[in-house]
Structure formats: structure tokens, C-alpha cells
Short mmCIF file of C-alpha atoms in Angstrom, two decimals:
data_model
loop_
_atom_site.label_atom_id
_atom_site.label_comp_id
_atom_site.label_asym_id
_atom_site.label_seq_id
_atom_site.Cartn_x
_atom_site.Cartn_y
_atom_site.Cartn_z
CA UNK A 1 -24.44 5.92 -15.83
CA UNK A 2 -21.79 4.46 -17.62
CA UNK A 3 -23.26 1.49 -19.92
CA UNK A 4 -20.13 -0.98 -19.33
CA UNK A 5 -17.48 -2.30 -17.31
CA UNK A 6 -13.61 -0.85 -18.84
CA UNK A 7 -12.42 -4.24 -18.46
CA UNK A 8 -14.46 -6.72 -19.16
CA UNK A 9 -17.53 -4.83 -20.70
CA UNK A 10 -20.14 -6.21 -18.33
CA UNK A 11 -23.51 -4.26 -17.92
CA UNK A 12 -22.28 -1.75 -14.62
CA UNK A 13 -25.28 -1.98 -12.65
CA UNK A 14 -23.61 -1.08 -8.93
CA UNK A 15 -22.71 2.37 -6.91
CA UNK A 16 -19.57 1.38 -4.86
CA UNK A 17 -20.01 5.38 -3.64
CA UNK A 18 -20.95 8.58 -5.00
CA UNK A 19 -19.72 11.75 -3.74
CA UNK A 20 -21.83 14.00 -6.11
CA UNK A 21 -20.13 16.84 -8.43
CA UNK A 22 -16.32 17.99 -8.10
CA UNK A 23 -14.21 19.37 -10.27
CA UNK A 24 -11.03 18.18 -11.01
CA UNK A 25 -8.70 17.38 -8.46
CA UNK A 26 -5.63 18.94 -10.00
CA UNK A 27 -6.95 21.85 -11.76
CA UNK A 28 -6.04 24.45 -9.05
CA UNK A 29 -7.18 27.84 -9.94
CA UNK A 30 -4.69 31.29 -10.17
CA UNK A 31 -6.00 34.63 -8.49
CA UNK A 32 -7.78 35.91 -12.10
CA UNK A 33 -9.84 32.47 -12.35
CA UNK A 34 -11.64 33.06 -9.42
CA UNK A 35 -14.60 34.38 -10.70
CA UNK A 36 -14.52 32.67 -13.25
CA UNK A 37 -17.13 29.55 -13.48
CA UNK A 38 -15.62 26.05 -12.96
CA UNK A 39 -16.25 22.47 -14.49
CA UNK A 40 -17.51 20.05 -12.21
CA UNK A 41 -18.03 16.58 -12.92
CA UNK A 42 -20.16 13.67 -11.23
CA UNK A 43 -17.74 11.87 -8.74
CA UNK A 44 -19.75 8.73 -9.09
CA UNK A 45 -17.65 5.41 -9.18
CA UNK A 46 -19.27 1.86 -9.75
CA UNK A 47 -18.29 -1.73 -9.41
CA UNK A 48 -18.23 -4.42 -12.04
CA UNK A 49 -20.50 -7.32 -10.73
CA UNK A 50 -18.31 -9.87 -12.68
CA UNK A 51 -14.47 -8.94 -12.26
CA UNK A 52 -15.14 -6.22 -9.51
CA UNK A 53 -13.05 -3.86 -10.94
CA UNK A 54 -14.25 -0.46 -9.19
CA UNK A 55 -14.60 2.48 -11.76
CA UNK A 56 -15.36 6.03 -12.35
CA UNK A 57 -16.46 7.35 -15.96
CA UNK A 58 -14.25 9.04 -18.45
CA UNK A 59 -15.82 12.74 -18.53
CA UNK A 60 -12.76 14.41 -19.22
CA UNK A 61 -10.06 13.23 -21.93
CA UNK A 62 -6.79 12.20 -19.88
CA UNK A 63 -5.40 14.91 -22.25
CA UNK A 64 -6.77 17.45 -20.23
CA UNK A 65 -6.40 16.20 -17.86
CA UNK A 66 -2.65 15.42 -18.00
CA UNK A 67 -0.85 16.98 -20.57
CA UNK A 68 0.15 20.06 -17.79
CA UNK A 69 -0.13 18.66 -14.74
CA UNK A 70 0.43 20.13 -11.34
CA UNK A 71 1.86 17.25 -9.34
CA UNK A 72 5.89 16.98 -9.46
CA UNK A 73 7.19 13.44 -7.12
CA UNK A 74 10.29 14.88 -6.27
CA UNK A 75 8.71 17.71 -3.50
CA UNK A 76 8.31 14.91 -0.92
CA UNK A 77 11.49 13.29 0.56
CA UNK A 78 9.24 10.14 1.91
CA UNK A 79 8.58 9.63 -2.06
CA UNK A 80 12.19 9.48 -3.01
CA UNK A 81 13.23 7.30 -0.29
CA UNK A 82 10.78 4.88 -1.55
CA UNK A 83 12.01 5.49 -5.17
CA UNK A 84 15.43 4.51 -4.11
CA UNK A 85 14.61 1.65 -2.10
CA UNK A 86 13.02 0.25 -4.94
CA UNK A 87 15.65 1.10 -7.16
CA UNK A 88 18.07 -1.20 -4.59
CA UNK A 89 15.60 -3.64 -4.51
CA UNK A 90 15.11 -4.41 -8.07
CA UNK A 91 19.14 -4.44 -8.94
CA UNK A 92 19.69 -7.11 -6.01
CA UNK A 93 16.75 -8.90 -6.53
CA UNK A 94 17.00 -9.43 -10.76
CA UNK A 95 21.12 -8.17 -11.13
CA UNK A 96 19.80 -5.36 -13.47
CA UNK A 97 23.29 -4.01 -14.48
CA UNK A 98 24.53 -1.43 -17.66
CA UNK A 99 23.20 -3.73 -20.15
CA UNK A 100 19.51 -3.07 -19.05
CA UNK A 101 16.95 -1.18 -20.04
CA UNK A 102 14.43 0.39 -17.86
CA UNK A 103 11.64 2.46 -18.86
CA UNK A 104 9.27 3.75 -16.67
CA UNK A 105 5.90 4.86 -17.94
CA UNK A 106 4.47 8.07 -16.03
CA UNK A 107 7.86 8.60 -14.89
CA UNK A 108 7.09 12.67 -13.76
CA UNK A 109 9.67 14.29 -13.08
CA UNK A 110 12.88 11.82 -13.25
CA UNK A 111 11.97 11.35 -9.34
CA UNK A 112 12.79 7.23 -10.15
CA UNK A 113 14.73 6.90 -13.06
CA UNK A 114 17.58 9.40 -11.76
CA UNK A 115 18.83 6.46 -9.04
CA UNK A 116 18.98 3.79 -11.76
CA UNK A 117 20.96 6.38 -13.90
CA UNK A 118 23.20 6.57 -11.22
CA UNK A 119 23.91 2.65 -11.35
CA UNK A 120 24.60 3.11 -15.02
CA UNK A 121 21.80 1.92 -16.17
CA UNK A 122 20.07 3.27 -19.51
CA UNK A 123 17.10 4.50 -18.57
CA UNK A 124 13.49 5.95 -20.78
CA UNK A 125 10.67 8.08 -19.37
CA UNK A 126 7.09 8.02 -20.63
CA UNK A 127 5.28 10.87 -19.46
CA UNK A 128 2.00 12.50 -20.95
CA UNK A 129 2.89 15.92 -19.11
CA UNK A 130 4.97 18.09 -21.00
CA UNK A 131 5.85 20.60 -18.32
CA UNK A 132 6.90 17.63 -15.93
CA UNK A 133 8.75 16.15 -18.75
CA UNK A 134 10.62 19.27 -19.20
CA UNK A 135 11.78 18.77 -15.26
CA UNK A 136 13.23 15.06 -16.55
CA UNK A 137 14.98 16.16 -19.42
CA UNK A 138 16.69 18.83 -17.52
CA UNK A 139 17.81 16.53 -15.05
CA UNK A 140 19.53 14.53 -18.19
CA UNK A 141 17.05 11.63 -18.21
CA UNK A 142 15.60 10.77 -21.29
CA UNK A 143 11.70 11.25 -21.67
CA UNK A 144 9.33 10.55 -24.25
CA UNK A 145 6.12 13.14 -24.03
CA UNK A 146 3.42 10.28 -25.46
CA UNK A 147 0.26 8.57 -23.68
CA UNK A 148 1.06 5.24 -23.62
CA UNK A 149 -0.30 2.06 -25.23
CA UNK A 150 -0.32 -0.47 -27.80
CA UNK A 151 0.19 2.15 -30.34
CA UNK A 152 3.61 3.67 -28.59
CA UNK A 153 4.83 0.36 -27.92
CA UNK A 154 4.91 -0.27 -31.77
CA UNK A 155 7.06 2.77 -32.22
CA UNK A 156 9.16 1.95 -29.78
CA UNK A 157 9.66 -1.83 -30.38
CA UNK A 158 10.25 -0.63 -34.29
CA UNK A 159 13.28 1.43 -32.83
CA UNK A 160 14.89 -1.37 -30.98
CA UNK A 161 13.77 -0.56 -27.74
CA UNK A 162 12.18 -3.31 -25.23
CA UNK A 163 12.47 -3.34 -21.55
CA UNK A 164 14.45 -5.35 -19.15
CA UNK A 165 12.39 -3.86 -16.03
CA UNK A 166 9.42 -2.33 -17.39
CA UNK A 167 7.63 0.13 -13.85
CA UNK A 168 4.70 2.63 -13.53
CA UNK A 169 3.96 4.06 -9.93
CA UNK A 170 0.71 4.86 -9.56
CA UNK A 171 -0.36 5.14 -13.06
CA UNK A 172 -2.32 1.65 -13.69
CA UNK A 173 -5.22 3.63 -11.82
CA UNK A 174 -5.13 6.46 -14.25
CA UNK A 175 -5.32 4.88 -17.62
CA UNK A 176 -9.15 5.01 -18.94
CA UNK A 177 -8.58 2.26 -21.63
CA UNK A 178 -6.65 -0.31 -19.07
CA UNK A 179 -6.96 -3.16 -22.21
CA UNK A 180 -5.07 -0.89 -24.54
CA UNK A 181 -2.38 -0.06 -21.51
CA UNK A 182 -2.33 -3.74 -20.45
CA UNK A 183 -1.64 -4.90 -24.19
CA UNK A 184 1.46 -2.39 -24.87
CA UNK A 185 3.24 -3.45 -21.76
CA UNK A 186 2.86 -6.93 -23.32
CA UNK A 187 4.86 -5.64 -26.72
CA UNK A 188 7.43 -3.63 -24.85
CA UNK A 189 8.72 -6.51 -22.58
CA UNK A 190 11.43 -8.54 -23.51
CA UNK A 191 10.22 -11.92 -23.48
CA UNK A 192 12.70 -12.18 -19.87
CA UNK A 193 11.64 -8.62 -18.78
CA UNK A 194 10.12 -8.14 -15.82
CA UNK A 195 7.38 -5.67 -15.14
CA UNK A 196 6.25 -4.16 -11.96
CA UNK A 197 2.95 -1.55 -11.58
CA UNK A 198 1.84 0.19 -8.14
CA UNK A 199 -1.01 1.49 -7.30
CA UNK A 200 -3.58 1.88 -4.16
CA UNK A 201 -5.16 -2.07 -2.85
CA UNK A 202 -9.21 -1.08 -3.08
CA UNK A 203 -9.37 -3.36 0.06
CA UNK A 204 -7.63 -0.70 2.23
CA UNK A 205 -9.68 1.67 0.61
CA UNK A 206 -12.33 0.10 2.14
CA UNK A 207 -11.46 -0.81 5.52
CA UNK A 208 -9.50 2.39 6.36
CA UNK A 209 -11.90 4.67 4.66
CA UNK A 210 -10.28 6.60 2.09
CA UNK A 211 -13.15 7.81 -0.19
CA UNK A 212 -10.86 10.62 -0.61
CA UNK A 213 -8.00 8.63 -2.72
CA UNK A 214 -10.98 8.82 -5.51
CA UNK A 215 -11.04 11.56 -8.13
CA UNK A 216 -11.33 12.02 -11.96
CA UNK A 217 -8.10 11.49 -12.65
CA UNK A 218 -8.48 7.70 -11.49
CA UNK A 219 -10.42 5.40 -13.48
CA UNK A 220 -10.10 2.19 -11.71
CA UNK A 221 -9.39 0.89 -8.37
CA UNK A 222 -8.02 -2.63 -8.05
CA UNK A 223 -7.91 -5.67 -6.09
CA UNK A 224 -4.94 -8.36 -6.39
CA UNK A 225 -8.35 -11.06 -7.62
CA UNK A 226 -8.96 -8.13 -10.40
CA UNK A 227 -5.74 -6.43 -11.10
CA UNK A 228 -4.06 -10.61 -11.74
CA UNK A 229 -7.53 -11.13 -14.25
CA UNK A 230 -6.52 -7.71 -15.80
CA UNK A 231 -3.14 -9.04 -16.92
CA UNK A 232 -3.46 -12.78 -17.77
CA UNK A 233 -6.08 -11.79 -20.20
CA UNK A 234 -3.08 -9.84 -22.18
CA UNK A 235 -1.27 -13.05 -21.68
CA UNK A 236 1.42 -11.34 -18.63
CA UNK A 237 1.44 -13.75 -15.53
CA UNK A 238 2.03 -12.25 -11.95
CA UNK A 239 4.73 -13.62 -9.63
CA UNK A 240 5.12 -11.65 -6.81
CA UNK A 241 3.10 -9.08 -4.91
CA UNK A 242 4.20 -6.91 -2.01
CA UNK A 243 2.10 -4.24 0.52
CA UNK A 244 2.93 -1.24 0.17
CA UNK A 245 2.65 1.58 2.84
CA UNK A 246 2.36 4.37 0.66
CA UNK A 247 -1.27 6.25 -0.30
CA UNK A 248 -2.64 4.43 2.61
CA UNK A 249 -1.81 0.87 1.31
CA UNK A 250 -0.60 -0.07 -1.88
CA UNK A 251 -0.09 -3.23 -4.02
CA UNK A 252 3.30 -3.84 -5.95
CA UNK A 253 2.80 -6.34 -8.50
CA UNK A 254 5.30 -8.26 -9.96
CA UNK A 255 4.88 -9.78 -13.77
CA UNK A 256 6.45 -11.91 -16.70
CA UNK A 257 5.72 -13.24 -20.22
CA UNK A 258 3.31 -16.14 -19.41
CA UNK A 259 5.07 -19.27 -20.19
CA UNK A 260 8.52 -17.67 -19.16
CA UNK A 261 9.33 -19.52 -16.67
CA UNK A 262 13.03 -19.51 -15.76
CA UNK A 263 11.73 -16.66 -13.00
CA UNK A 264 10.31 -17.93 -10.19
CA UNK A 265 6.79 -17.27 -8.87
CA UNK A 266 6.53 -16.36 -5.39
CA UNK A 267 3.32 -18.05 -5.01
CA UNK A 268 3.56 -17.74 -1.41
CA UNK A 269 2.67 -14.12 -1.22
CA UNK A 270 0.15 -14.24 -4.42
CA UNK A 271 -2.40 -17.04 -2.78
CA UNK A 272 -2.20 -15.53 0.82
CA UNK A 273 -3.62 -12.16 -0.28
CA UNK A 274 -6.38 -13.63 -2.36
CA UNK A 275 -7.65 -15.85 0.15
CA UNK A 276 -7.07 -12.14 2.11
CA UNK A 277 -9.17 -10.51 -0.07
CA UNK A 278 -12.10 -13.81 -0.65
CA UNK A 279 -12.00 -13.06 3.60
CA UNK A 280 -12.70 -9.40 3.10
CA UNK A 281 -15.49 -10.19 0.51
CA UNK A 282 -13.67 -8.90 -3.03
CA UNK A 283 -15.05 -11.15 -4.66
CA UNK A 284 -18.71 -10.37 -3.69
CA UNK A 285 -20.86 -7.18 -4.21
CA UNK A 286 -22.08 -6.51 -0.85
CA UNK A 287 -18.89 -5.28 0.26
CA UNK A 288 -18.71 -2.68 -2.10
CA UNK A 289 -22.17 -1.55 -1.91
CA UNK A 290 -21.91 -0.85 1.38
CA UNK A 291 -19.03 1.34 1.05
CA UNK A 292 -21.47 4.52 0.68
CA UNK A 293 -22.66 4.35 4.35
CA UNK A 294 -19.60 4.26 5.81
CA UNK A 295 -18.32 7.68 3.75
CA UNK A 296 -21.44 9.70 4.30
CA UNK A 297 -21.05 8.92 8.38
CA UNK A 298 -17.11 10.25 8.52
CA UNK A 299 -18.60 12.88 6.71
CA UNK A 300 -20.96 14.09 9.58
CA UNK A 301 -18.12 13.24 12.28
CA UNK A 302 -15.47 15.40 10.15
CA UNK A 303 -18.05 18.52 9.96
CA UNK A 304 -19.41 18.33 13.49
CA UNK A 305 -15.71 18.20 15.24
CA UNK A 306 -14.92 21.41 12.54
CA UNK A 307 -17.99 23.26 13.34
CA UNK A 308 -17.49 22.56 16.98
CA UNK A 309 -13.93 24.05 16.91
CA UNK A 310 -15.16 27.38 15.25
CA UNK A 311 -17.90 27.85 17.18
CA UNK A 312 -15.45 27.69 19.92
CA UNK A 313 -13.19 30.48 18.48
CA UNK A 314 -10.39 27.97 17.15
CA UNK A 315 -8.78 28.49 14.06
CA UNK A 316 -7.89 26.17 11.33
CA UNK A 317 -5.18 25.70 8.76
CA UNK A 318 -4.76 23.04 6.62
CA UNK A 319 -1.16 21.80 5.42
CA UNK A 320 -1.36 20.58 1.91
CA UNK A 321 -2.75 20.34 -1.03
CA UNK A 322 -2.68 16.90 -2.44
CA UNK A 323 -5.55 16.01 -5.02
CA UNK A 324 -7.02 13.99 -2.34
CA UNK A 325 -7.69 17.07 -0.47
CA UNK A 326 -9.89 18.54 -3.20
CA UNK A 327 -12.20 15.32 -3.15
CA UNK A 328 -12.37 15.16 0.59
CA UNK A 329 -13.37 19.10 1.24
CA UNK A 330 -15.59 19.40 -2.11
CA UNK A 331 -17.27 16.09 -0.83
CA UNK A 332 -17.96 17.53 2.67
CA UNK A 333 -18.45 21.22 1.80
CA UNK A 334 -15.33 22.44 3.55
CA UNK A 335 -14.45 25.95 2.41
CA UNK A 336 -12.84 29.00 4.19
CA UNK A 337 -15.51 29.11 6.91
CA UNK A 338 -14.00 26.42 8.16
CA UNK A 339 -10.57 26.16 7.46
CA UNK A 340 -9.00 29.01 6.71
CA UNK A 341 -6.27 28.54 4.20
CA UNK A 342 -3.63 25.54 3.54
CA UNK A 343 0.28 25.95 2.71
CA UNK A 344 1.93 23.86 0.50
CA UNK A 345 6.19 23.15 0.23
CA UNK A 346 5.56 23.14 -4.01
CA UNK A 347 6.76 26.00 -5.35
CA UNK A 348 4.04 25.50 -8.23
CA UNK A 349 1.13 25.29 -6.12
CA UNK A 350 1.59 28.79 -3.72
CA UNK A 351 -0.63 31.41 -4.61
CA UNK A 352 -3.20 29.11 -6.30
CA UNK A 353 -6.29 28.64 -5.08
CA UNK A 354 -7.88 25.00 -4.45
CA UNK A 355 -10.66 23.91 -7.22
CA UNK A 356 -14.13 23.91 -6.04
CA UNK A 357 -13.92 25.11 -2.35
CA UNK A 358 -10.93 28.08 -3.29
CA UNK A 359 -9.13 28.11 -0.16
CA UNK A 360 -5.83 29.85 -0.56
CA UNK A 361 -2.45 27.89 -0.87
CA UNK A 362 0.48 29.80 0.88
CA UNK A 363 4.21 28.87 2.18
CA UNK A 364 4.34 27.37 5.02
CA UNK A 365 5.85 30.30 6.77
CA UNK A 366 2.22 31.42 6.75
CA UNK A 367 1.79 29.46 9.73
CA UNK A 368 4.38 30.47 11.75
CA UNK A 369 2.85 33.83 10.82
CA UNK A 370 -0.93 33.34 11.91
CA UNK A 371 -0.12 30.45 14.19
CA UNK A 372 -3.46 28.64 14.34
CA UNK A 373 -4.98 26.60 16.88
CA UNK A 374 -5.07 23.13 14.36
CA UNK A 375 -3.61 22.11 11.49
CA UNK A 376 -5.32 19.59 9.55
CA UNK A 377 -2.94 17.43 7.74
CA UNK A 378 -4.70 16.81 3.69
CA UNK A 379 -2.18 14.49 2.80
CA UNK A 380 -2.59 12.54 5.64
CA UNK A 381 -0.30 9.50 4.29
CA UNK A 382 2.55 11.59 4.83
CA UNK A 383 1.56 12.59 7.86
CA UNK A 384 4.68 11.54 10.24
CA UNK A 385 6.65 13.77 7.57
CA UNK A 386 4.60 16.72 8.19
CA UNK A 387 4.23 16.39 11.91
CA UNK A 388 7.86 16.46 12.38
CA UNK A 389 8.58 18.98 9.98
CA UNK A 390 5.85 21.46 11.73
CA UNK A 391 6.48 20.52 15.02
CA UNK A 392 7.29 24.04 16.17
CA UNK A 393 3.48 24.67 16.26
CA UNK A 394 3.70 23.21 19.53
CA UNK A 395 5.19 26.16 21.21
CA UNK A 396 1.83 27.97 20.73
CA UNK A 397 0.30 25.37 21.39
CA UNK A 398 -1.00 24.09 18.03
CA UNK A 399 -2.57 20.53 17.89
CA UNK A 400 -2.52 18.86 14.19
CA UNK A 401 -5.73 16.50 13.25
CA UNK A 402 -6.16 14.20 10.52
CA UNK A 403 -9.72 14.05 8.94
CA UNK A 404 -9.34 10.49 7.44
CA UNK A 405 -9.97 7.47 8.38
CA UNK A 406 -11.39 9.11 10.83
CA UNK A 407 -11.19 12.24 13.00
CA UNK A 408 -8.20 11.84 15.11
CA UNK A 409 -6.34 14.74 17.28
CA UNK A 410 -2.20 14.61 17.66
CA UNK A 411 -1.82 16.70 20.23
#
């Protein structure tokens, strides 16, 4: 059990939900690994019984687990609408123009950055993957290949550079020392920068069931009460927040120097969702120690409806193969007795195999090909993409199903 809380260093005392071993989600597995042993790793996560920051152990360093990584933004078109939304959003909303800088920090593959390069703008990725990196500088946008922290932030400031709009997507959850993160962000701002961080709301997590969104490669999981705790205690006040749609509900934050006040807080938005969240019980512990029930009953509903269908003669595909797959089928035992392989549109993930439970990845021609009965969609936050990009399976027939929040047929 991990002896303290990564935030405020509390005693952790609390299971929010443990879904026993797994290896990592991303580390897929080529033809030759296959019998070859893996690594698993407890899947364990806890919650802090003073801020409530929910938290999984550091097992693996997030060099391993990042520095060549399999997950490239720019293979999912709903992803880059959102990235260019934003990008639209933040120019009207703050008249970013050429003059400022914008570094994003996990900025993958240029997915982002490349639309505010298109406004003019000058533009820095930070990204710990090298091999995603590579796919940025190619594109012509300009990428540091560092972990970032207090320690980067130095460099940088020390070569004149300090952001206007300072953004990570989904990368506030993957950061195992979140004080060290927190307190660079607060050296590379320009004292009238203005920050914003994504990342997945723990209170949809919660209601809509998505044990799934939780693997090694996230350390925390955060609630606007938290996640606003997190950040005045580096001396950055938030603004603004927004809901997100994306990963099955997401937070946008919005941040400034503290004491900078020539932007305006949106308090509106800020005190609505806490009093949202003191509602939903964040800020007691029952709500997240009851969490475990609720994952080991979809469980049993998800095997029984799967079982059911084979014993019926059906076959099942899977289309996907987002990390969150890889928690959801290890979790529940899935493997190719019950679905028989998944295709993937990522070029780098056909012809792997997924961790743990090795099902096959394919094209998605494979479908067309074997044309089964269902298709379970993994990444199931995408899943109007998916169903009308597969729609043909129709003409056999073909139902999709979703597995999470709960079993659900699109027929």
C-alpha cells in the first residue's frame, strides 16, 4: 500500500477500487513477445481522506512508461475537431495573436499546436516520447523531448521563454510528482499568461462507471474541490472551468498568477460545480468507497451477456484498442474465447497483440472479411465515430455493443 497521499502526504488509508494485476495499458506486445512472460502490476487506486485526490502507485518510472509510446492524437478526427475548436476558442476568447507564445506540455504528435501555427502563432511542444516527438518535428512544430517540471521550466525561463497560453490535454492525470508539475507551470507563466489543463472529472467516473479510464499510466484522478486545492497551493488561481464531453466527461480548467487580476474570474461556473460535486459527496469518503461494488457488478453483467452470445454461436469482434480496453478486458478476464480479435485504424498498433489478454489487432478490413455477429466498441467515447464509420456491418446484420457504463446493444 502506498504510505502517502502525492499531494498532500496524508496517511492513504482508503481503496476507491481495485481491479487486481494488469500490465500496462500501452505496452502492446509484437508476434515474437508472445511467449514471452509479461509484467503485471497491482491496479489498485486509493483515495486521500483529506484532499480526496484519487491515486494509483508509481510501480513503473513514467520513463518507461513514456519515453516510446504507442498512442499518436492525430488517428481520431473527433480529437482534432476538438483541438481546433479549442484553438478558436482561446484566440477569441484572450486575442492570442503572433506575439504569443504557446507551449503545450504533452503535446504528442503536433495534433494541437499545428492549428495555432496556422494563426501565426509561435508555438513549443513538450513531449517525453521521442518517437511521437519525431511525428511533431516533422510536421515543422517545434518540440522539446524532456519530462516536465520545475527543473525544465528553469531551462526554459533561462532561455527567454515563458508562456502566453500555457495547455496540457490529458496529461495532469499522468504526472506521478503533481507538486513538482504544478510548481513549473507556475515559473513558465508569464505573470498575464493564462494556463489551461484537461483531464477526466472523477465524478463522472463515478456515476457513469468508467473503472476502465484507470490504468498505470494515470496517477491521479481529480475533482474541481481537489484539482483548485492542487493549484492554489503553487500559488496559480482558477477562473474558469468548462465540461468537457470527451473520455466520458472531462474538466477544462482555466488558471492565472494569483493576485493577477486584470482577467476576470468566471466565478459563475467555478461555485456551481463545487456545490455539484459537495451534492455528489466529493468531499466525503463514502462515495468513493463504494465505488468497488458498483465495478465488480458490471463486471458479472458484461461476462454473462458475452458468455450468453457464444454459447449461442455468435461471434465477437472488438473495434479498438484504446488503453482503456486493456484495463477493462484484463479486469474481467476477456480473452479470445470471447472476443475474437479487435481492429484498429493506427497504423502502429496492427499486427500487435493486446497486453495481458493477447487478442490480435488487425485493419479494419478484417471485419468486412469475417463479418461477425457484434462488434464491441473499446473506445466507447468515440463511439458515434465508430458506429458511423462501420455502419456497413448492418448489411449482415451485425449489431455493435458497448460494454461500459453498462451493457447496451445498438442494433
Amino acid at each position: 500500500m502506498p504510505s502517502k497521499c502525492r499531494f498532500c502526504s496524508h496517511p492513504l488509508e482508503h481503496t476507491f477500487v481495485n481491479l487486481g494485476m494488469s500490465p500496462l495499458a500501452n505496452a502492446f506486445l509484437s508476434q515474437e513477445h508472445l511467449n514471452c512472460a509479461e509484467k503485471f502490476y497491482p491496479l489498485h487506486t486509493y483515495v486521500c481522506s483529506n484532499c480526496f485526490l484519487v491515486q494509483l502507485e508509481e510501480f513503473e518510472s513514467p520513463d518507461s512508461i513514456f519515453s516510446d509510446y504507442a498512442y499518436f492524437s492525430s488517428y481520431s478526427d473527433s480529437w482534432l475537431r476538438h483541438a481546433q475548436k479549442y484553438t478558436d476558442l482561446m484566440v477569441e476568447r484572450f486575442g492570442f495573436d503572433e506575439t504569443s507564445q504557446v507551449i503545450e506540455l504533452a503535446s504528442n504528435d503536433g495534433y494541437l499546436l499545428q492549428y495555432f501555427q496556422q494563426k501565426g502563432m509561435p508555438v513549443l511542444g513538450i513531449e517525453p516520447a521521442a518517437n511521437v516527438a519525431k511525428v511533431a518535428e516533422e510536421k515543422g512544430i517545434p518540440t522539446l523531448v524532456k519530462f516536465f517540471g520545475v527543473q525544465t521550466a528553469k531551462e526554459l525561463v533561462s532561455q527567454g521563454k515563458q508562456a502566453d497560453l500555457l495547455l496540457g490535454n490529458n496529461v495532469l492525470a499522468h504526472v506521478p510528482d503533481l507538486n513538482d508539475f504544478v510548481a513549473g507551470m507556475k515559473i513558465v507563466l508569464k505573470p498575464n499568461g493564462v494556463l489551461t489543463m484537461e483531464f477526466p472529472h472523477v465524478l463522472q467516473l463515478i456515476q457513469d462507471n468508467l473503472f476502465d479510464t484507470i490504468y498505470h499510466e494515470h496517477f491521479s484522478y481529480f475533482s474541481l474541490l481537489t484539482v483548485e486545492k492542487v493549484f492554489a497551493s503553487h500559488g496559480l488561481t482558477l477562473f474558469d472551468v468548462e465540461e468537457l464531453p470527451t473520455h466520458g466527461g472531462s474538466l477544462r480548467i482555466y488558471g492565472r498568477h494569483e493576485g493577477f487580476d486584470s482577467i476576470a474570474v468566471g466565478d459563475d461556473r467555478i461555485s456551481q460545480l463545487k456545490s455539484e460535486e459537495v451534492q455528489a459527496g466529493l468531499n466525503q469518503i463514502e462515495i468513493y468507497v463504494g465505488f468497488g461494488e458498483q465495478v465488480k457488478s458490471t463486471k458479472r453483467q458484461m461476462l454473462r451477456f458475452l458468455i450468453d452470445a457464444k454459447n449461442q454461436g455468435k461471434s465477437i469482434a472488438g473495434y479498438g484498442a484504446p488503453a482503456k480496453a486493456n484495463t477493462l478486458l484484463n479486469y474481467c478476464g476477456i480473452r479470445t474465447d470471447l472476443i475474437d480479435y479487435t481492429v484498429d485504424l493506427s497504423p502502429h498498433k496492427q499486427g500487435l497483440f493486446l497486453p495481458g489478454t493477447q487478442i490480435p489487432i488487425y485493419h479494419p478490413d478484417k471485419i468486412r472479411e469475417t463479418k461477425p455477429d457484434y462488434l464491441a466498441i473499446l473506445p466507447w467515447n468515440i463511439k458515434d465515430e465508430i458506429v458511423s464509420q462501420m455502419d456497413y456491418i448492418r448489411e449482415w446484420g451485425g449489431k455493435f455493443v458497448v460494454l461500459i457504463p453498462q451493457v447496451e446493444v445498438i442494433s
